[in-house]
C-alpha atoms as a printed R data frame, in Angstrom:
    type eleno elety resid chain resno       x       y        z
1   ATOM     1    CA   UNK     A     1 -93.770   8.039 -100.507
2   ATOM     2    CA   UNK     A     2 -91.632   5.067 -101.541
3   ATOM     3    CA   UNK     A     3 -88.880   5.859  -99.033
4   ATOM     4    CA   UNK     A     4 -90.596   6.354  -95.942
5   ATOM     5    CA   UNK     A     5 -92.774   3.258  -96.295
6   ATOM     6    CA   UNK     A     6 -89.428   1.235  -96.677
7   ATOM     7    CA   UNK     A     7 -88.037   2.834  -93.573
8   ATOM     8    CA   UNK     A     8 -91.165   1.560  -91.410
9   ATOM     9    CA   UNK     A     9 -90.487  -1.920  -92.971
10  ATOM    10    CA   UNK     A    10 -87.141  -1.751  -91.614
11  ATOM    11    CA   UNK     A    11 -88.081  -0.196  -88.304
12  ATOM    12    CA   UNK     A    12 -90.652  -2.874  -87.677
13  ATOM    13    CA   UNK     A    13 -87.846  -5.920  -88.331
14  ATOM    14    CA   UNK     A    14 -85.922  -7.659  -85.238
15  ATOM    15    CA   UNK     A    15 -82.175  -7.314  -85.726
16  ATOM    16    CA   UNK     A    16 -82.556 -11.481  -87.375
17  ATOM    17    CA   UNK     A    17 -84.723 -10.205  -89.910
18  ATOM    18    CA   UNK     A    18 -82.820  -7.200  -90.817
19  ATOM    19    CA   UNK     A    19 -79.508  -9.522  -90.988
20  ATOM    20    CA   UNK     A    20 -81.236 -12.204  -92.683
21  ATOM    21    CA   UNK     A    21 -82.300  -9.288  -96.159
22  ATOM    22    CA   UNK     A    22 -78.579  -7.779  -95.556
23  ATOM    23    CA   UNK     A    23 -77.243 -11.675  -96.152
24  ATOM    24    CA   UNK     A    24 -80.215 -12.362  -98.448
25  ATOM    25    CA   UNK     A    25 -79.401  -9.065 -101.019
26  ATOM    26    CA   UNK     A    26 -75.525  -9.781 -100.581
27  ATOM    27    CA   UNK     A    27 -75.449 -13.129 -101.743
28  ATOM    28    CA   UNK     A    28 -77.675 -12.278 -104.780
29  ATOM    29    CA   UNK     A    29 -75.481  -9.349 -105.514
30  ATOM    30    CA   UNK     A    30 -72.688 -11.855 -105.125
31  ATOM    31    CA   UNK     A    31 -74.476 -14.815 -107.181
32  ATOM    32    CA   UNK     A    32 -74.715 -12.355 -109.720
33  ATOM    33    CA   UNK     A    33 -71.089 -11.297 -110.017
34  ATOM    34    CA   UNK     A    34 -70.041 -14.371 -109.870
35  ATOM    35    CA   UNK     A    35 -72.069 -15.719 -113.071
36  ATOM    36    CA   UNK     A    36 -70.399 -12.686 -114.932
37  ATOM    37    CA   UNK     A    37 -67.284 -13.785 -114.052
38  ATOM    38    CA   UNK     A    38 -67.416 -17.371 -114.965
39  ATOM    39    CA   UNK     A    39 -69.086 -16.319 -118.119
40  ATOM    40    CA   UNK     A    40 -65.862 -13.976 -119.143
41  ATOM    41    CA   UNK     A    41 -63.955 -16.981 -118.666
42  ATOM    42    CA   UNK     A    42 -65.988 -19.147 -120.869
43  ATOM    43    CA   UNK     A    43 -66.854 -16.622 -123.462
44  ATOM    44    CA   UNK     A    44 -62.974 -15.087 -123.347
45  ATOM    45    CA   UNK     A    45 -64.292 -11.879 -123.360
46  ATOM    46    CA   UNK     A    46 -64.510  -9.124 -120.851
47  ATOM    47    CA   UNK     A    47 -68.247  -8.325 -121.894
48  ATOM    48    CA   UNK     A    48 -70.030 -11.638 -122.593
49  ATOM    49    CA   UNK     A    49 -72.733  -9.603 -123.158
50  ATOM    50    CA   UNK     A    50 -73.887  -6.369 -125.029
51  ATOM    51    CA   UNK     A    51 -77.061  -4.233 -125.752
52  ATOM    52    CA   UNK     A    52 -76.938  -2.514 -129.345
53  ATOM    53    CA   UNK     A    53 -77.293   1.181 -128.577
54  ATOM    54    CA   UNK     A    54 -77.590   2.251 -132.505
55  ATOM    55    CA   UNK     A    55 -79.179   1.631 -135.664
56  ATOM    56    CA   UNK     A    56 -76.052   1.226 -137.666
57  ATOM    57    CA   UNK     A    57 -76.728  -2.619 -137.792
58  ATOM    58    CA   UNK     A    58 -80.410  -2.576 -138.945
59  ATOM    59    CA   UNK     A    59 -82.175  -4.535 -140.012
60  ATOM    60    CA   UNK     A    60 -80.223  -7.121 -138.832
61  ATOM    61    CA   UNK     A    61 -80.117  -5.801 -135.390
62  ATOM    62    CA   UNK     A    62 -82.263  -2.862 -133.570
63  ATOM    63    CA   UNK     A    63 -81.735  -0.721 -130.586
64  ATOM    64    CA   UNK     A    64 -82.299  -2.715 -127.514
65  ATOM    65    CA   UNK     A    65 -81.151  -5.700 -128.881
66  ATOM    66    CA   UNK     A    66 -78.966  -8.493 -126.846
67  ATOM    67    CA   UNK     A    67 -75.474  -9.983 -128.537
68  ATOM    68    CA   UNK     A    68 -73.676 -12.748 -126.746
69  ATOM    69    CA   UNK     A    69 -70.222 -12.834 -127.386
70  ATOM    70    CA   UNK     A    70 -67.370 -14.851 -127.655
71  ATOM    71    CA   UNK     A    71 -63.483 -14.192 -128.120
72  ATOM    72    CA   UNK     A    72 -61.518 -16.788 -128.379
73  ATOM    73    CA   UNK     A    73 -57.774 -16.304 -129.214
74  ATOM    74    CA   UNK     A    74 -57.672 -18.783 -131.659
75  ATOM    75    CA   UNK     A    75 -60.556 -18.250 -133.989
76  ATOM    76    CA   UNK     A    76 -59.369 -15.918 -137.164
77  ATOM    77    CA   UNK     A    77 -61.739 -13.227 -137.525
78  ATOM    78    CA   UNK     A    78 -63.595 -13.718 -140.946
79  ATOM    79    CA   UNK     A    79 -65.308 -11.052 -143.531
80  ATOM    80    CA   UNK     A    80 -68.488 -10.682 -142.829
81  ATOM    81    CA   UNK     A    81 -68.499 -11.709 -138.698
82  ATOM    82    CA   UNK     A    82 -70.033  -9.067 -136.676
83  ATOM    83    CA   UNK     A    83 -67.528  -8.064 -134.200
84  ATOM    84    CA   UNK     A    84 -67.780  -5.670 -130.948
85  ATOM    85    CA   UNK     A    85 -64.818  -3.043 -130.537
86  ATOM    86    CA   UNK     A    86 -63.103  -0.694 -128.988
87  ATOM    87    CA   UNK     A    87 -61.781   2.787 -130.249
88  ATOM    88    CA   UNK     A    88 -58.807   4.351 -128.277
89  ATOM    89    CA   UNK     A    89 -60.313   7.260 -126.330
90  ATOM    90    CA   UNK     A    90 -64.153   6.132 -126.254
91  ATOM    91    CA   UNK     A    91 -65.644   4.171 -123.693
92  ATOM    92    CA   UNK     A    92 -68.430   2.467 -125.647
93  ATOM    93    CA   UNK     A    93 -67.813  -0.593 -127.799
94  ATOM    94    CA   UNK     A    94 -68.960  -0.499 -131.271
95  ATOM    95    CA   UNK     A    95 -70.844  -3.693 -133.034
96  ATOM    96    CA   UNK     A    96 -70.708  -3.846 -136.918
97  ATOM    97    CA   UNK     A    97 -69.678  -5.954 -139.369
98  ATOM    98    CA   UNK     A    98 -65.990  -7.038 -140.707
99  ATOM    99    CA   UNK     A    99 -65.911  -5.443 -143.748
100 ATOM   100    CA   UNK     A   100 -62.275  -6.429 -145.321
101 ATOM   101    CA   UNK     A   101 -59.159  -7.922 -144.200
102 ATOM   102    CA   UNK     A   102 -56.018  -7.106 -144.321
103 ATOM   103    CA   UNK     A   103 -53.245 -10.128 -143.577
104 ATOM   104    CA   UNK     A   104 -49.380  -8.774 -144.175
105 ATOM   105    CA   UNK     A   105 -47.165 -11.796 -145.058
106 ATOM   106    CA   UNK     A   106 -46.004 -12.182 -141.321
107 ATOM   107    CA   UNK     A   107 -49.388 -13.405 -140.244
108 ATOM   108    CA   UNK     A   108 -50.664  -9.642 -138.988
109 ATOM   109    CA   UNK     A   109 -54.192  -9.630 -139.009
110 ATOM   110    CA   UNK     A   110 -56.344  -5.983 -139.748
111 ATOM   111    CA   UNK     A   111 -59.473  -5.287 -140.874
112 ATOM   112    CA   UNK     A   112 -61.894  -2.421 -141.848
113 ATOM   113    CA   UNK     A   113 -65.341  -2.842 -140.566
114 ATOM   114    CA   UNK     A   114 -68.967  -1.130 -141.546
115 ATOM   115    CA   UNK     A   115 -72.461  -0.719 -139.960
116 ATOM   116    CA   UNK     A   116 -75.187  -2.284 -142.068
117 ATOM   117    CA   UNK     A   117 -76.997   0.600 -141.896
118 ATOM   118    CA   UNK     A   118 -74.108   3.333 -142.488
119 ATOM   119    CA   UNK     A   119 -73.392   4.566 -146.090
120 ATOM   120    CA   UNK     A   120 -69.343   3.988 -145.455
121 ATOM   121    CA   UNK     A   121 -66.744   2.448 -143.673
122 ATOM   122    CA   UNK     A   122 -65.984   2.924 -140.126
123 ATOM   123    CA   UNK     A   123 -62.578   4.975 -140.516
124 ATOM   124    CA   UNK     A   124 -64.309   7.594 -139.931
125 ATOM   125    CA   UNK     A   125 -64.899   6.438 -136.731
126 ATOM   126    CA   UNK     A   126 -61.574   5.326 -135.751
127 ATOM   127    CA   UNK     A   127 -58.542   7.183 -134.264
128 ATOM   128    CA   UNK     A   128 -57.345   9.561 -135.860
129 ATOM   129    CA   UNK     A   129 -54.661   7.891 -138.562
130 ATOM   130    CA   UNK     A   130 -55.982   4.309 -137.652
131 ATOM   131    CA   UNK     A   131 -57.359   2.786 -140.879
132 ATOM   132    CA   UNK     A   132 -57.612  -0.700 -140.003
133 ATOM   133    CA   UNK     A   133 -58.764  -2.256 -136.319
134 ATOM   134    CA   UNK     A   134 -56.321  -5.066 -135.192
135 ATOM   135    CA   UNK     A   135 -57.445  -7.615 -133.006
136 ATOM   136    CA   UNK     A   136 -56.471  -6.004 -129.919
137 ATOM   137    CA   UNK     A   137 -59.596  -4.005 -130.645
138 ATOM   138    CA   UNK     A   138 -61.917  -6.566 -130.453
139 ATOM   139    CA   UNK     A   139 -64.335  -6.982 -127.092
140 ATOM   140    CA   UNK     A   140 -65.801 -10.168 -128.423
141 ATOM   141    CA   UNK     A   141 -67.387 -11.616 -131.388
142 ATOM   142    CA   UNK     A   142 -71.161 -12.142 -132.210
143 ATOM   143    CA   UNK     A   143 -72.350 -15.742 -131.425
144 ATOM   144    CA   UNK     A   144 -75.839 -14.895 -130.826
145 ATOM   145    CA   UNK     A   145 -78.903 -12.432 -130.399
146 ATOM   146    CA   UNK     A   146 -81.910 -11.813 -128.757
147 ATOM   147    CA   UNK     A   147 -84.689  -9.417 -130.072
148 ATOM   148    CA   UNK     A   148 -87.766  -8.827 -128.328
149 ATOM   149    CA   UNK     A   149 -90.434  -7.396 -129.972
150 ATOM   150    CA   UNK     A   150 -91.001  -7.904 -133.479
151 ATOM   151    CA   UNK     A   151 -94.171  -7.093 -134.881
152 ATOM   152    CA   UNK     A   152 -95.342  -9.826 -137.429
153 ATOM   153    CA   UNK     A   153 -98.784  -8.614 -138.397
154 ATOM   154    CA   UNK     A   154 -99.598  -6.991 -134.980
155 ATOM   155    CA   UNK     A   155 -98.080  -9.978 -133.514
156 ATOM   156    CA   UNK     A   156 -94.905  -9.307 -130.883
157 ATOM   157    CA   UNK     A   157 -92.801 -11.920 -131.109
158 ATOM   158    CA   UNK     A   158 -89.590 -12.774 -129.271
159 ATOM   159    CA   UNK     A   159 -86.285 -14.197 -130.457
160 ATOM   160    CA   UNK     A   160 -82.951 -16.271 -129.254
161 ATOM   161    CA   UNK     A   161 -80.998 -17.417 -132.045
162 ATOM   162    CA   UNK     A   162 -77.811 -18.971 -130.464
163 ATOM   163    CA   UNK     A   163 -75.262 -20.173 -132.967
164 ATOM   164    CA   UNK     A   164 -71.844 -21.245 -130.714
């Protein structure tokens, strides 16, 4: 059993070596927080990096899929970026593509957005009388993508396309 053979490890360490893994495992854990957090600063956004949990974006992206993501306060968001968002009263982001745009003569940005894969538009999706996502909405912006696993003739083939 898994557990019992990692409580003799521990058992048979001095009180050094047991401090020495605490330290070890605390300053990866912290290593590790720490390059998330400089990489929401860079990026801009609070999730610098996503997994696509759906096949509304195929074939351009699968399930399993990484997108790195930017968000950047002055870059207008543009037809036809793929953008990651929140909907008011879900907890998982959403990445499809910006579909239209709507820009009222006071500079107001909104825009509709659609899966590639989904027969209509997303406002459907959206809150209930919300028919255009603002930018408020946005988690971060598609800058580039890694797929693993792409069979190319019973080849697998691996892919990071990085376009900052």
């Amino acid at each position: 059993m898994l557990s019992l053979d990692f409580l003799d490890d521990v058992r048979r360490m001095n009180k050094r070596q047991l401090y020495y893994q605490v330290l070890n495992f605390g300053m990866i854990v912290s290593s590790a927080l720490m390059i998330w957090k400089g990489l929401m600063v860079i990026t801009g956004s609070e999730s610098p990096i996503v997994v696509v949990l759906s096949g509304s974006m195929e074939p351009a992206f699968h399930r399993g899929d990484l997108l790195f993501l930017t968000n950047r306060v002055e870059d207008p968001i543009r037809v036809g970026e793929i953008v990651v968002f929140r909907i008011e009263g879900r907890e998982i982001p959403i990445v499809h593509r910006v579909l239209k745009i709507h820009e009222k003569q006071n500079g107001h940005i909104k825009f509709l957005t659609k899966g590639d894969n989904n027969a209509v538009d997303d406002r459907g999706l959206y809150k209930q009388g919300q028919h255009w996502l603002e930018k408020k909405d946005v988690v971060g912006r598609a800058r580039g993508f890694y797929q693993e696993n792409r069979s190319v003739k019973d080849r697998n083939y691996s892919f990071l396309i990085l376009g900052l």
